[in-house]
Short mmCIF file of C-alpha atoms in Angstrom, two decimals:
data_model
loop_
_atom_site.label_atom_id
_atom_site.label_comp_id
_atom_site.label_asym_id
_atom_site.label_seq_id
_atom_site.Cartn_x
_atom_site.Cartn_y
_atom_site.Cartn_z
CA MET D 1 38.74 95.52 -38.92
CA ILE D 2 35.58 96.75 -40.55
CA ASP D 3 33.26 94.45 -42.49
CA LEU D 4 34.44 94.16 -46.11
CA ALA D 5 30.90 93.35 -47.22
CA LEU D 6 29.70 96.63 -45.67
CA LEU D 7 32.48 98.55 -47.41
CA ARG D 8 31.46 97.04 -50.74
CA SER D 9 27.77 97.80 -50.26
CA ASP D 10 28.08 101.24 -48.60
CA PRO D 11 31.51 102.75 -49.27
CA GLU D 12 30.23 106.27 -48.63
CA ARG D 13 29.51 105.39 -45.00
CA VAL D 14 33.13 104.34 -44.62
CA ARG D 15 34.32 107.52 -46.34
CA ASP D 16 32.16 109.61 -43.97
CA SER D 17 33.74 107.89 -40.96
CA GLN D 18 37.23 108.47 -42.37
CA ARG D 19 36.42 112.16 -42.89
CA MET D 20 35.16 112.46 -39.31
CA ARG D 21 38.37 110.87 -38.03
CA GLY D 22 40.54 113.07 -40.24
CA ASP D 23 41.88 109.96 -41.97
CA SER D 24 42.39 109.15 -45.64
CA ILE D 25 39.27 108.58 -47.73
CA GLU D 26 41.36 107.42 -50.71
CA VAL D 27 42.07 104.17 -48.90
CA VAL D 28 38.40 103.17 -49.38
CA ASP D 29 38.81 103.18 -53.15
CA GLN D 30 42.17 101.44 -52.81
CA VAL D 31 40.54 98.61 -50.86
CA LEU D 32 37.74 98.32 -53.41
CA ALA D 33 40.24 98.21 -56.28
CA ALA D 34 42.38 95.56 -54.58
CA ASP D 35 39.28 93.55 -53.73
CA ALA D 36 38.13 93.74 -57.37
CA ARG D 37 41.53 92.51 -58.52
CA ARG D 38 41.39 89.69 -56.01
CA ARG D 39 37.94 88.57 -57.14
CA ALA D 40 38.90 88.80 -60.84
CA ALA D 41 42.10 86.82 -60.25
CA LEU D 42 40.16 84.27 -58.21
CA THR D 43 37.60 83.88 -61.01
CA ASP D 44 40.37 83.36 -63.56
CA PHE D 45 42.06 80.90 -61.21
CA GLU D 46 38.88 78.86 -60.73
CA GLN D 47 38.29 78.76 -64.48
CA ALA D 48 41.86 77.63 -65.09
CA ARG D 49 41.55 75.00 -62.37
CA ALA D 50 38.35 73.68 -63.94
CA GLU D 51 40.13 73.56 -67.31
CA GLN D 52 43.05 71.76 -65.64
CA ARG D 53 40.77 69.12 -64.15
CA SER D 54 39.03 68.60 -67.50
CA LEU D 55 42.36 68.30 -69.28
CA GLY D 56 43.55 65.81 -66.69
CA ARG D 57 40.63 63.56 -67.52
CA GLU D 58 41.46 63.82 -71.25
CA VAL D 59 45.10 62.93 -70.59
CA ALA D 60 44.04 59.81 -68.72
CA GLN D 61 42.19 58.57 -71.80
CA ALA D 62 44.55 59.79 -74.54
CA LYS D 63 47.31 57.83 -76.22
CA GLY D 64 50.37 58.38 -78.34
CA ASP D 65 51.19 61.76 -79.83
CA HIS D 66 47.84 63.18 -78.69
CA LYS D 67 48.67 62.33 -75.10
CA GLU D 68 52.10 63.97 -75.42
CA ALA D 69 50.47 67.13 -76.78
CA LEU D 70 47.95 67.15 -73.95
CA LEU D 71 50.70 66.67 -71.38
CA ALA D 72 52.51 69.71 -72.78
CA CYS D 73 49.28 71.70 -72.48
CA THR D 74 48.87 70.42 -68.93
CA LYS D 75 52.33 71.69 -68.02
CA ASP D 76 51.63 75.15 -69.44
CA LEU D 77 48.24 75.25 -67.74
CA ALA D 78 49.77 74.26 -64.40
CA GLN D 79 52.11 77.25 -64.63
CA ARG D 80 49.18 79.52 -65.45
CA VAL D 81 47.16 78.17 -62.51
CA LYS D 82 50.13 78.77 -60.23
CA SER D 83 50.53 82.32 -61.53
CA LEU D 84 46.82 83.10 -61.14
CA GLN D 85 46.88 81.72 -57.59
CA ALA D 86 49.82 84.01 -56.79
CA ASP D 87 47.96 86.99 -58.29
CA ALA D 88 44.86 86.24 -56.22
CA ASP D 89 46.91 85.80 -53.04
CA ALA D 90 48.80 89.05 -53.63
CA ALA D 91 45.59 91.01 -54.26
CA ASP D 92 44.01 89.44 -51.19
CA ALA D 93 47.00 90.39 -49.02
CA GLU D 94 46.94 93.96 -50.38
CA ALA D 95 43.20 94.31 -49.79
CA ARG D 96 43.51 92.93 -46.26
CA GLU D 97 46.45 95.18 -45.39
CA LEU D 98 44.58 98.24 -46.64
CA LEU D 99 41.42 97.17 -44.81
CA MET D 100 43.41 96.78 -41.59
CA SER D 101 44.52 100.42 -41.90
CA ILE D 102 40.94 101.73 -41.73
CA GLY D 103 39.71 102.68 -38.26
CA ASN D 104 36.41 101.46 -36.88
CA LEU D 105 33.31 103.21 -38.18
CA ALA D 106 32.35 106.04 -35.85
CA GLU D 107 28.90 105.55 -34.36
CA PRO D 108 26.07 107.93 -35.35
CA GLY D 109 26.14 111.01 -33.16
CA VAL D 110 29.86 110.94 -32.44
CA PRO D 111 31.22 114.51 -32.77
CA ALA D 112 33.41 115.14 -35.80
CA GLY D 113 36.82 116.71 -35.39
CA GLY D 114 39.87 116.34 -33.19
CA ALA D 115 40.84 116.28 -29.54
CA ASP D 116 39.20 119.63 -28.72
CA ASP D 117 35.90 118.89 -30.46
CA PHE D 118 34.36 116.61 -27.81
CA ALA D 119 30.83 117.10 -26.49
CA VAL D 120 30.25 117.47 -22.74
CA LEU D 121 27.37 115.17 -21.80
CA ARG D 122 27.10 116.04 -18.10
CA GLN D 123 28.95 117.16 -14.98
CA GLN D 124 28.69 115.57 -11.55
CA GLY D 125 29.70 117.47 -8.44
CA THR D 126 31.11 120.97 -7.99
CA PRO D 127 34.82 121.68 -7.73
CA ARG D 128 35.81 123.01 -4.32
CA ASP D 129 36.39 126.73 -3.87
CA PHE D 130 39.74 126.47 -2.13
CA ALA D 131 40.14 130.24 -1.94
CA ALA D 132 36.85 130.59 -0.05
CA GLU D 133 37.96 127.82 2.30
CA GLY D 134 41.29 129.53 2.86
CA VAL D 135 43.14 126.43 1.67
CA PRO D 136 46.31 127.00 -0.40
CA VAL D 137 46.21 124.66 -3.38
CA ARG D 138 49.11 122.23 -3.57
CA ASP D 139 49.58 119.93 -6.55
CA HIS D 140 49.59 116.17 -6.16
CA LEU D 141 53.37 115.88 -6.16
CA GLU D 142 53.84 118.39 -3.35
CA LEU D 143 51.11 116.63 -1.38
CA GLY D 144 52.56 113.21 -2.20
CA GLU D 145 56.04 114.22 -1.13
CA GLY D 146 54.65 115.60 2.09
CA LEU D 147 52.95 112.28 2.76
CA LYS D 148 56.12 110.40 1.77
CA ALA D 149 53.92 108.73 -0.83
CA ILE D 150 55.65 109.62 -4.12
CA ASP D 151 59.36 109.61 -4.91
CA MET D 152 60.07 110.92 -8.40
CA GLU D 153 63.76 111.64 -7.83
CA ARG D 154 64.67 108.03 -7.09
CA GLY D 155 62.35 106.80 -9.83
CA ALA D 156 64.36 108.87 -12.33
CA LYS D 157 67.64 107.68 -10.79
CA VAL D 158 66.65 104.05 -11.23
CA SER D 159 64.73 104.14 -14.52
CA GLY D 160 64.83 107.61 -16.07
CA ALA D 161 62.27 110.33 -16.69
CA ARG D 162 58.56 109.63 -16.09
CA PHE D 163 59.26 106.79 -13.66
CA TYR D 164 58.57 106.93 -9.92
CA PHE D 165 58.29 105.03 -6.68
CA LEU D 166 55.05 104.89 -4.73
CA THR D 167 56.17 104.57 -1.13
CA GLY D 168 54.43 103.95 2.18
CA VAL D 169 50.91 105.29 2.07
CA GLY D 170 51.31 105.97 -1.69
CA ALA D 171 51.67 102.25 -2.38
CA GLN D 172 48.80 101.54 0.00
CA LEU D 173 46.62 104.13 -1.74
CA GLU D 174 47.19 102.60 -5.17
CA LEU D 175 46.37 99.15 -3.84
CA ALA D 176 43.28 100.58 -2.16
CA ILE D 177 42.05 102.09 -5.43
CA LEU D 178 42.72 98.92 -7.44
CA ASN D 179 41.23 96.57 -4.84
CA ALA D 180 38.14 98.76 -4.53
CA ALA D 181 37.84 98.81 -8.33
CA MET D 182 38.13 95.03 -8.52
CA GLY D 183 35.52 94.73 -5.78
CA VAL D 184 33.09 96.91 -7.72
CA ALA D 185 33.73 94.95 -10.92
CA THR D 186 33.23 91.53 -9.34
CA ALA D 187 30.05 92.75 -7.64
CA GLN D 188 28.82 93.69 -11.14
CA GLY D 189 29.46 90.18 -12.45
CA PHE D 190 32.95 90.55 -13.94
CA SER D 191 35.37 87.65 -13.54
CA PRO D 192 38.67 88.90 -12.06
CA MET D 193 41.80 88.25 -14.13
CA ILE D 194 45.52 88.86 -13.67
CA THR D 195 46.68 89.20 -17.27
CA PRO D 196 49.98 88.84 -19.15
CA THR D 197 51.69 92.12 -19.98
CA LEU D 198 53.76 90.70 -22.85
CA VAL D 199 51.83 89.68 -25.96
CA ARG D 200 52.56 88.44 -29.47
CA PRO D 201 52.42 90.76 -32.47
CA ASP D 202 49.21 89.21 -33.83
CA THR D 203 47.44 89.96 -30.54
CA MET D 204 48.68 93.55 -30.42
CA ARG D 205 47.79 94.06 -34.08
CA GLY D 206 44.42 92.38 -33.67
CA THR D 207 43.35 94.79 -30.96
CA GLY D 208 44.29 97.80 -33.10
CA PHE D 209 47.25 99.11 -31.10
CA LEU D 210 49.79 98.98 -33.91
CA GLY D 211 49.59 100.91 -37.15
CA LYS D 212 49.56 104.66 -36.53
CA HIS D 213 49.77 104.15 -32.75
CA SER D 214 52.74 101.79 -32.81
CA ASP D 215 55.13 104.50 -31.58
CA GLU D 216 53.29 104.41 -28.24
CA VAL D 217 54.15 100.75 -27.65
CA TYR D 218 57.29 99.16 -26.19
CA TYR D 219 58.60 96.35 -28.39
CA LEU D 220 61.10 93.66 -27.34
CA GLU D 221 62.74 92.85 -30.66
CA LYS D 222 64.79 89.91 -29.38
CA ASP D 223 61.64 88.15 -28.14
CA ASP D 224 59.20 89.51 -30.76
CA LEU D 225 56.84 90.53 -27.97
CA TYR D 226 55.07 93.77 -27.07
CA LEU D 227 54.55 95.28 -23.62
CA THR D 228 50.86 96.14 -23.26
CA GLY D 229 49.58 99.60 -22.38
CA THR D 230 46.35 98.13 -21.03
CA SER D 231 45.03 94.69 -20.08
CA GLU D 232 42.42 95.24 -22.81
CA VAL D 233 44.97 93.76 -25.21
CA ALA D 234 45.39 90.47 -23.36
CA LEU D 235 41.67 90.25 -22.57
CA ALA D 236 40.76 90.81 -26.23
CA GLY D 237 43.21 88.10 -27.25
CA TYR D 238 41.94 85.68 -24.61
CA HIS D 239 39.29 84.17 -26.91
CA THR D 240 41.15 84.47 -30.23
CA ASP D 241 39.97 81.91 -32.83
CA GLU D 242 37.10 80.78 -30.59
CA ILE D 243 33.34 80.47 -30.98
CA LEU D 244 31.67 81.85 -27.85
CA ASP D 245 28.37 81.00 -26.22
CA LEU D 246 26.64 84.27 -25.37
CA SER D 247 23.21 82.74 -24.83
CA ASP D 248 23.36 83.64 -21.12
CA GLY D 249 24.57 87.18 -21.76
CA PRO D 250 27.95 88.86 -22.24
CA LEU D 251 31.21 87.37 -21.02
CA ARG D 252 32.68 90.00 -18.67
CA TYR D 253 36.23 90.13 -17.33
CA ALA D 254 38.11 92.56 -15.10
CA GLY D 255 41.84 92.55 -15.77
CA TRP D 256 44.47 93.79 -13.31
CA SER D 257 47.88 94.47 -14.82
CA ALA D 258 50.90 96.70 -14.99
CA CYS D 259 50.75 98.91 -18.08
CA TYR D 260 53.55 100.40 -20.17
CA ARG D 261 53.39 103.37 -22.54
CA ARG D 262 56.22 105.14 -24.32
CA GLU D 263 54.28 108.44 -24.31
CA ALA D 264 55.87 109.27 -27.65
CA GLY D 265 54.95 112.73 -28.85
CA SER D 266 54.07 113.97 -25.35
CA ALA D 267 57.28 115.88 -24.68
CA GLY D 268 56.62 118.71 -22.24
CA ARG D 269 53.13 117.50 -21.34
CA ASP D 270 52.38 116.76 -17.67
CA THR D 271 56.02 116.11 -16.92
CA ARG D 272 55.62 116.91 -13.22
CA GLY D 273 54.42 114.08 -11.02
CA ILE D 274 52.57 110.94 -12.05
CA ILE D 275 49.95 112.21 -14.50
CA ARG D 276 51.73 111.01 -17.64
CA VAL D 277 54.19 108.21 -16.94
CA HIS D 278 55.69 105.16 -18.64
CA GLN D 279 54.47 102.53 -16.16
CA PHE D 280 51.35 102.29 -14.02
CA HIS D 281 48.72 99.84 -12.80
CA LYS D 282 45.14 99.55 -13.92
CA VAL D 283 41.96 97.52 -13.53
CA GLU D 284 40.17 97.25 -16.87
CA MET D 285 36.66 95.98 -17.55
CA PHE D 286 36.22 94.00 -20.77
CA SER D 287 33.15 92.40 -22.32
CA TYR D 288 32.32 90.11 -25.24
CA THR D 289 28.74 90.75 -26.24
CA ARG D 290 26.33 90.44 -29.14
CA PRO D 291 26.63 93.33 -31.61
CA GLU D 292 23.06 94.49 -31.04
CA ASP D 293 23.71 94.71 -27.28
CA ALA D 294 27.04 96.55 -27.48
CA ALA D 295 25.63 100.09 -27.07
CA ASP D 296 23.74 99.09 -23.92
CA GLU D 297 26.85 97.35 -22.60
CA HIS D 298 28.81 100.52 -23.27
CA ASP D 299 26.30 102.53 -21.22
CA ARG D 300 26.59 99.94 -18.45
CA PHE D 301 30.36 100.36 -18.33
CA LEU D 302 30.01 104.14 -18.09
CA ALA D 303 27.50 103.84 -15.24
CA ILE D 304 29.90 101.60 -13.30
CA GLN D 305 32.74 104.09 -13.81
CA GLU D 306 30.58 106.97 -12.64
CA SER D 307 29.49 105.05 -9.54
CA MET D 308 33.15 104.56 -8.64
CA LEU D 309 33.98 108.24 -9.10
CA GLN D 310 30.95 109.26 -7.07
CA ALA D 311 31.95 106.89 -4.26
CA LEU D 312 35.37 108.57 -4.22
CA GLU D 313 33.62 111.96 -4.02
CA LEU D 314 35.40 113.39 -7.05
CA PRO D 315 33.88 116.15 -9.20
CA TYR D 316 33.92 114.97 -12.80
CA ARG D 317 32.39 115.44 -16.20
CA VAL D 318 31.55 112.95 -18.97
CA ILE D 319 32.58 113.73 -22.54
CA ASP D 320 31.69 112.11 -25.86
CA THR D 321 35.07 111.93 -27.60
CA ALA D 322 35.33 113.34 -31.12
CA ALA D 323 35.96 110.94 -33.99
CA GLY D 324 39.46 112.24 -34.65
CA ASP D 325 40.46 111.45 -31.07
CA LEU D 326 39.13 107.89 -31.07
CA GLY D 327 41.53 104.99 -30.98
CA THR D 328 41.66 102.86 -34.09
CA SER D 329 39.32 100.21 -32.62
CA ALA D 330 36.74 102.46 -30.98
CA ALA D 331 33.44 103.34 -32.65
CA ARG D 332 32.52 105.54 -29.67
CA LYS D 333 34.39 106.52 -26.53
CA TYR D 334 33.24 108.23 -23.36
CA ASP D 335 35.78 109.78 -20.99
CA CYS D 336 35.23 110.70 -17.36
CA GLU D 337 37.42 113.66 -16.46
CA ALA D 338 38.07 114.73 -12.88
CA TRP D 339 38.74 118.32 -11.87
CA LEU D 340 42.43 119.08 -11.29
CA PRO D 341 42.60 122.00 -8.83
CA SER D 342 46.30 122.76 -9.25
CA GLN D 343 45.92 123.30 -13.00
CA GLN D 344 42.30 124.48 -13.06
CA ARG D 345 41.39 121.99 -15.76
CA TRP D 346 39.73 118.65 -16.34
CA MET D 347 41.93 115.54 -16.46
CA GLU D 348 40.94 112.18 -17.95
CA LEU D 349 40.54 109.46 -15.32
CA THR D 350 38.60 106.80 -17.18
CA SER D 351 37.59 105.96 -20.71
CA THR D 352 35.19 103.36 -22.04
CA SER D 353 35.03 102.32 -25.69
CA ASN D 354 32.51 100.42 -27.77
CA CYS D 355 34.66 98.61 -30.34
CA THR D 356 31.64 96.94 -32.01
CA THR D 357 32.88 93.94 -34.06
CA PHE D 358 36.18 95.58 -35.07
CA GLN D 359 38.56 93.69 -32.76
CA ALA D 360 36.65 90.41 -32.94
CA ARG D 361 36.90 90.35 -36.75
CA ARG D 362 40.65 90.79 -36.58
CA LEU D 363 40.99 88.11 -33.88
CA ALA D 364 38.42 85.67 -35.35
CA ILE D 365 36.16 85.67 -32.27
CA ARG D 366 32.63 84.62 -33.13
CA GLU D 367 29.37 83.35 -31.75
CA ARG D 368 27.12 80.71 -33.27
CA GLY D 369 23.63 81.78 -34.29
CA GLU D 370 20.71 80.45 -36.30
CA ASP D 371 22.37 81.49 -39.58
CA GLY D 372 25.86 80.28 -38.75
CA THR D 373 28.66 82.16 -36.99
CA ARG D 374 29.22 85.90 -36.79
CA ALA D 375 31.68 88.27 -35.14
CA VAL D 376 30.92 89.33 -31.57
CA ALA D 377 31.33 92.87 -30.23
CA THR D 378 33.81 94.00 -27.58
CA VAL D 379 33.55 96.78 -25.01
CA ASN D 380 36.27 98.01 -22.64
CA GLY D 381 36.57 100.52 -19.83
CA THR D 382 38.93 101.57 -17.03
CA ILE D 383 37.67 101.34 -13.47
CA GLY D 384 40.78 102.18 -11.48
CA THR D 385 44.34 103.26 -12.19
CA THR D 386 47.41 104.92 -10.70
CA ARG D 387 46.39 108.33 -12.08
CA TRP D 388 43.43 108.38 -9.71
CA ILE D 389 45.90 109.13 -6.92
CA VAL D 390 46.40 112.55 -8.54
CA ALA D 391 42.70 113.42 -8.39
CA LEU D 392 42.26 112.04 -4.87
CA LEU D 393 45.18 113.95 -3.39
CA GLU D 394 44.33 117.25 -5.03
CA ASN D 395 40.58 117.28 -4.55
CA HIS D 396 40.67 116.01 -0.96
CA GLN D 397 43.63 118.03 0.32
CA GLN D 398 43.37 119.97 3.56
CA ALA D 399 45.04 123.20 4.66
CA ASP D 400 47.76 121.38 6.64
CA GLY D 401 48.73 119.10 3.74
CA SER D 402 46.72 116.14 4.98
CA VAL D 403 44.30 114.36 2.66
CA TYR D 404 40.73 113.21 3.38
CA VAL D 405 40.05 109.53 2.65
CA PRO D 406 36.60 108.69 1.19
CA PRO D 407 34.77 105.89 3.08
CA MET D 408 35.12 103.49 0.12
CA LEU D 409 38.92 103.35 0.53
CA ARG D 410 39.15 103.29 4.32
CA PRO D 411 38.90 99.49 4.74
CA TYR D 412 42.02 99.16 2.59
CA LEU D 413 43.90 101.80 4.60
CA GLY D 414 43.40 100.45 8.10
CA GLY D 415 40.28 102.54 8.62
CA ALA D 416 42.17 105.84 8.23
CA GLU D 417 39.93 108.85 7.58
CA LEU D 418 42.88 111.14 6.95
CA LEU D 419 46.35 110.75 5.46
CA THR D 420 48.73 113.01 7.38
CA PRO D 421 52.09 114.48 6.35
CA VAL D 422 55.23 112.77 7.59
CA ALA D 423 57.62 115.00 9.52
#
């Protein structure tokens, strides 16, 4: 959550961020009002408690009828103290609930607006001119079926729509991408992690994935557990209620996990193939860092992502996501989008978000400094996922339906330079 002290001192900054996100600005005044009620109730409570303590001392020394009168006053005062405590607790709970509904403050320079209002920062590589090459463009599913790599029909038979099997070289290709991603991450100093994919409500809420995005999440009511849509959730919760030592630099983790998303509200979008599915695998980079270093860490994550995409020889562009398209926890998000030849459009492959101190405040993750403890910052970013198969197949397809394998992936595919259709 955002810093309550900042909201008190500079509410207009919070209102500006809410406007940029397209979210309610009235909630800012609602938080301030609830916070004022909490502080007033707390002041009254403390005064009543002081009066109660003073009266207690008088009772101890009083005698006879005077003592009986004081005891009656003590009883009435105890009820008042209890009532004032309840008022303060209720106002505190209301203020906290309202504060939790406010998204992270968008960083300066983030474009205002919605999903279509992003800013293109740069483009790397040039999409192939398949027509000039005389290569008929097949989409990833046609290519995958030709390679006996993707089986959507049996995925739907077993689990329903938007599920699939990766078979043969398809399974090998996913493992190649994820192992290469983990290799890049560990070479960059990230500690590899295999993370839980079921988490408690406080962890899911703490990372900002409930609230207005809760319809995207699978919930197991009987167990009171959530299936995670990214290992970011488990990695953010890893150090909950801890004081970290960041004197030697950020703590960096790379989490490998299955991921689950309901894709609510995406009816009719990318229903063919494995672009938008309910289950996939992903390697996610995650960092705990000092707040003043978070922007540089964010740039570092983006550079690592770009190096991976360049090694896979994929044309891509980098966009600065608009405020209205940011997740609740993100103060800034960069996406790397690969070219999708079959649809003649850009498709998101990676994202990296600077969450500043937003998640750490909710999860009570701090570092100790000269002036006591303070919230740390968190940064996350994808470095490999199932969707990359789509971009690899389509951008590296050949006229005969075979697919070129970039050198980075060959060691994981038995040295193969080409994936060839299965008769």
